[in-house]
């Protein structure tokens, strides 16, 4: 990553400290350790390559050198924000979709943590917490985005098809500028975290709204229903075939295969 461009892109933002790595295991691991040892609010870890990038449930996230964004932003939530921590994944997802919209691309959020472009995964989000006793003392918002085609893993490694910004925008897309826009988006959205309009925007960006979906829950069981929207804590709202409402807190959504 071009250091000069990176500095220039980040300089207008009110960040804490910034740690840049040409190569690292996982930016989230670095950020979690840093948050534990006192990192300031809005400190950032960014890497050009991850050798042990993580998704949820110990899944792997691939970040080949020179092709993608791998960032972890540390938040020190205020007392007011602590009431809305389950919305933070939406903050990241909305900032990512906004950064694509400014480039003329319409993307969607596959609940809870994937950003889709043309129905394919272009970014993934992993939010993790640092605790101090019973309280969350820090949050790490990890975002991986495929910028160039080389970031996209081969199909055999994926559960869901993937894409890159290059596939829609050509090879000239600048990682540093996309990074700036995602961070600026999160910073701008943060004061609205508690608002109804925040949930409304998040809901509007959801993939498969009004469609029959399957949700694979943490224990592997499958739930089927029509995807309606979000609860105020960011849980997913569905209705089953008997029109009974269902709320899902953890899981992976996919379109229900047609019978
Ligand atoms: C995610 O998990 O999508 C969260 C990914 C978060 C990555 C960021 S990068 C910066 C920070 N540091 C980290 O170590 N992590 C965060 P999940 O929904 O569990 O999806 C994981 C699945 O996505 C994998 O099992 C693969 O099938 C697929 N996958 C892996 N790499 C991918 C890529 N580059 N593009 C698209 N899909 C990918």
XYZ file of C-alpha atoms and ligand atoms in Angstrom:
297
model
C 0.000 0.000 0.000
C 1.310 3.434 -0.883
C 2.262 5.014 2.484
C 2.129 8.549 1.158
C -1.366 8.032 -0.275
C -2.454 6.315 2.919
C -1.303 9.207 5.134
C -2.908 11.709 2.806
C -6.196 9.794 2.727
C -6.364 9.444 6.508
C -5.179 12.950 7.445
C -8.628 14.651 7.311
C -10.111 12.076 9.706
C -10.217 12.492 13.502
C -8.550 9.123 14.129
C -6.709 8.016 17.264
C -3.358 6.381 16.500
C -2.727 4.342 13.357
C -0.733 1.121 13.030
C 0.082 -0.009 9.511
C 1.486 -3.457 8.621
C 2.731 -4.738 5.262
C 1.739 -8.173 6.508
C 0.057 -9.374 9.687
C -1.828 -12.419 10.971
C -5.116 -10.637 11.669
C -5.738 -6.906 12.099
C -8.536 -7.791 14.548
C -6.111 -9.719 16.775
C -3.719 -6.768 16.783
C -6.575 -4.341 17.521
C -7.982 -6.530 20.329
C -4.567 -6.642 22.022
C -4.121 -2.903 21.508
C -7.592 -2.119 22.858
C -6.800 -4.239 25.921
C -3.638 -2.241 26.517
C -5.301 1.175 26.257
C -5.669 2.203 22.596
C -7.492 5.509 22.126
C -10.944 5.815 20.609
C -10.857 5.582 16.780
C -7.426 3.981 16.654
C -6.875 2.026 13.480
C -5.014 -1.091 12.432
C -4.565 -1.534 8.717
C -2.657 -4.149 6.754
C -1.759 -4.826 3.156
C -1.901 -8.583 3.695
C -3.364 -10.899 6.326
C -1.984 -14.387 6.760
C -4.550 -15.504 9.349
C -7.561 -13.252 8.713
C -10.659 -14.390 10.569
C -14.363 -14.459 9.838
C -17.065 -15.415 12.335
C -17.072 -18.835 14.010
C -13.372 -19.285 13.245
C -13.900 -19.172 9.510
C -11.017 -17.925 7.397
C -10.910 -14.534 5.699
C -8.464 -14.186 2.807
C -6.541 -10.946 2.247
C -3.849 -11.485 -0.383
C -1.124 -8.835 -0.612
C -1.819 -5.652 -2.524
C -5.427 -6.386 -3.423
C -7.817 -5.632 -0.603
C -8.679 -3.608 2.451
C -8.176 -5.194 5.851
C -8.860 -2.784 8.658
C -9.796 -2.849 12.307
C -11.162 0.268 13.941
C -11.199 0.495 17.734
C -14.124 2.246 19.392
C -14.356 3.240 23.023
C -18.121 3.333 23.314
C -19.692 6.097 25.378
C -22.267 5.197 28.040
C -25.024 6.131 25.551
C -23.466 3.993 22.777
C -23.200 1.017 25.109
C -26.993 0.753 24.926
C -26.737 0.133 21.173
C -23.718 -2.140 20.759
C -25.692 -4.678 18.726
C -26.125 -1.984 16.078
C -22.386 -1.578 15.486
C -22.259 -4.244 12.775
C -24.917 -2.166 10.970
C -22.752 0.935 11.337
C -19.911 -0.816 9.549
C -22.152 -2.380 6.906
C -23.872 0.932 6.138
C -20.547 2.762 5.897
C -19.345 0.095 3.461
C -22.493 0.275 1.312
C -22.316 4.101 1.358
C -18.701 3.985 0.175
C -19.841 1.927 -2.798
C -22.856 4.147 -3.493
C -20.575 7.182 -3.902
C -18.888 5.149 -6.657
C -22.217 4.565 -8.378
C -22.633 1.002 -7.101
C -25.735 -0.356 -5.418
C -24.778 -2.884 -2.781
C -26.806 -4.740 -0.210
C -26.281 -6.091 3.276
C -26.705 -9.822 3.677
C -27.595 -9.981 7.343
C -25.749 -9.868 9.549
C -22.302 -9.022 8.278
C -21.802 -9.393 4.539
C -21.878 -6.703 1.886
C -23.045 -7.914 -1.503
C -22.394 -6.388 -4.882
C -24.340 -7.914 -7.765
C -25.401 -10.661 -5.378
C -21.795 -11.568 -4.524
C -19.840 -10.948 -1.352
C -17.503 -7.987 -1.692
C -16.914 -7.329 2.011
C -17.238 -9.023 5.380
C -17.431 -7.550 8.862
C -16.306 -8.972 12.189
C -17.138 -6.985 15.339
C -15.465 -8.131 18.544
C -15.519 -6.777 22.101
C -12.999 -6.134 24.828
C -14.487 -6.487 28.300
C -13.592 -4.854 31.561
C -15.422 -6.901 34.170
C -19.090 -6.923 33.134
C -18.765 -3.931 30.822
C -17.697 -3.626 27.205
C -14.720 -1.337 27.297
C -13.752 -1.444 23.654
C -15.011 -2.644 20.322
C -13.016 -3.764 17.335
C -14.759 -3.316 14.003
C -12.970 -5.477 11.454
C -13.744 -4.965 7.799
C -12.326 -6.848 4.857
C -13.150 -5.635 1.357
C -12.096 -7.126 -1.959
C -10.865 -4.196 -4.021
C -8.933 -5.846 -6.844
C -9.795 -9.128 -8.566
C -6.770 -10.798 -6.968
C -8.491 -10.536 -3.575
C -11.276 -12.926 -4.543
C -10.611 -16.465 -3.341
C -11.221 -19.371 -5.694
C -14.739 -20.845 -5.593
C -13.619 -24.017 -3.816
C -12.741 -21.966 -0.721
C -16.101 -20.213 -0.512
C -19.599 -20.938 0.804
C -20.973 -17.942 -1.068
C -19.869 -16.391 -4.389
C -17.532 -13.408 -4.099
C -16.586 -10.388 -6.137
C -14.345 -7.315 -6.036
C -14.766 -3.616 -6.745
C -12.515 -4.053 -9.764
C -15.106 -6.290 -11.392
C -17.553 -3.344 -11.387
C -15.248 -0.346 -11.573
C -12.136 -1.497 -13.417
C -8.590 -1.684 -12.059
C -8.101 2.012 -11.222
C -10.042 1.987 -7.979
C -7.830 3.341 -5.185
C -7.793 1.404 -1.951
C -6.730 4.409 0.115
C -9.749 6.428 -1.036
C -12.176 3.605 -0.354
C -10.589 3.220 3.084
C -11.090 6.927 3.751
C -14.724 6.766 2.709
C -15.537 3.732 4.869
C -13.931 5.318 7.942
C -15.510 8.717 7.272
C -18.867 6.953 6.885
C -18.583 5.188 10.245
C -17.542 8.420 11.963
C -20.437 10.331 10.383
C -23.016 7.662 11.223
C -21.877 7.136 14.809
C -23.906 10.018 16.339
C -27.037 8.513 14.728
C -26.532 5.017 16.146
C -29.500 5.315 18.513
C -31.930 6.816 16.019
C -34.872 5.111 14.314
C -33.609 6.429 10.998
C -30.410 4.411 11.522
C -32.418 1.181 11.719
C -34.557 2.308 8.780
C -31.472 2.873 6.575
C -29.988 -0.446 7.649
C -33.263 -2.220 6.916
C -33.540 -0.553 3.517
C -30.123 -1.875 2.565
C -30.938 -5.503 3.484
C -30.682 -8.135 0.772
C -33.657 -10.492 0.224
C -36.270 -8.250 1.889
C -39.739 -9.676 1.315
C -38.257 -12.938 0.036
C -38.298 -16.464 1.421
C -34.972 -17.171 3.064
C -33.271 -19.822 5.100
C -31.322 -18.872 8.171
C -28.678 -21.267 9.346
C -28.453 -20.778 13.086
C -25.323 -21.169 15.198
C -26.192 -24.799 16.040
C -26.562 -25.665 12.332
C -30.378 -25.828 12.418
C -32.284 -24.194 9.553
C -35.113 -21.721 9.939
C -37.260 -20.793 6.957
C -39.366 -17.670 6.592
C -40.038 -14.443 4.798
C -37.477 -11.756 5.592
C -39.324 -8.695 6.873
C -36.687 -6.451 8.383
C -34.923 -5.698 11.637
C -35.791 -5.404 15.280
C -34.499 -2.307 17.024
C -31.446 -4.225 18.303
C -30.523 -5.302 14.771
C -31.934 -8.834 15.089
C -33.596 -10.192 11.978
C -37.404 -10.252 11.704
C -39.020 -13.050 9.733
C -42.469 -14.592 9.464
C -42.893 -18.313 9.087
C -45.382 -20.111 6.833
C -48.109 -19.701 9.473
C -47.418 -15.921 9.577
C -45.951 -16.270 13.040
C -43.147 -13.782 13.664
C -39.658 -15.047 14.360
C -36.660 -13.097 15.627
C -33.142 -14.302 14.861
C -30.134 -12.990 16.747
C -27.332 -15.132 15.310
C -27.113 -16.904 12.000
C -26.409 -16.723 8.292
C -29.097 -15.791 5.815
C -29.415 -17.238 2.367
C -32.154 -17.243 -0.224
C -34.374 -20.274 0.064
C -33.772 -22.532 -2.921
C -36.865 -22.699 -5.154
C -38.807 -25.932 -4.748
C -16.891 -12.458 7.602
O -17.067 -13.638 8.253
O -17.317 -12.181 6.522
C -16.043 -11.454 8.394
C -14.770 -11.120 7.693
C -14.014 -10.049 8.438
C -12.653 -9.868 7.864
C -11.934 -8.696 8.485
S -10.497 -8.259 7.608
C -9.976 -7.217 8.870
C -10.322 -7.914 10.164
N -9.268 -8.817 10.596
C -9.682 -10.096 10.633
O -8.994 -11.074 10.974
N -10.982 -10.164 10.237
C -11.515 -8.854 9.932
P -18.052 -14.800 7.790
O -19.418 -14.253 7.549
O -17.866 -15.851 8.801
O -17.497 -15.219 6.399
C -16.331 -15.993 6.266
C -16.439 -16.739 4.936
O -16.259 -15.814 3.857
C -15.354 -17.773 4.743
O -15.722 -19.008 5.294
C -15.224 -17.851 3.217
O -16.193 -18.733 2.675
C -15.604 -16.450 2.788
N -14.425 -15.626 2.428
C -13.174 -15.672 2.931
N -12.404 -14.720 2.386
C -13.184 -14.057 1.506
C -12.970 -12.971 0.641
N -11.799 -12.340 0.552
N -14.017 -12.565 -0.132
C -15.234 -13.156 -0.069
N -15.491 -14.202 0.743
C -14.483 -14.643 1.514
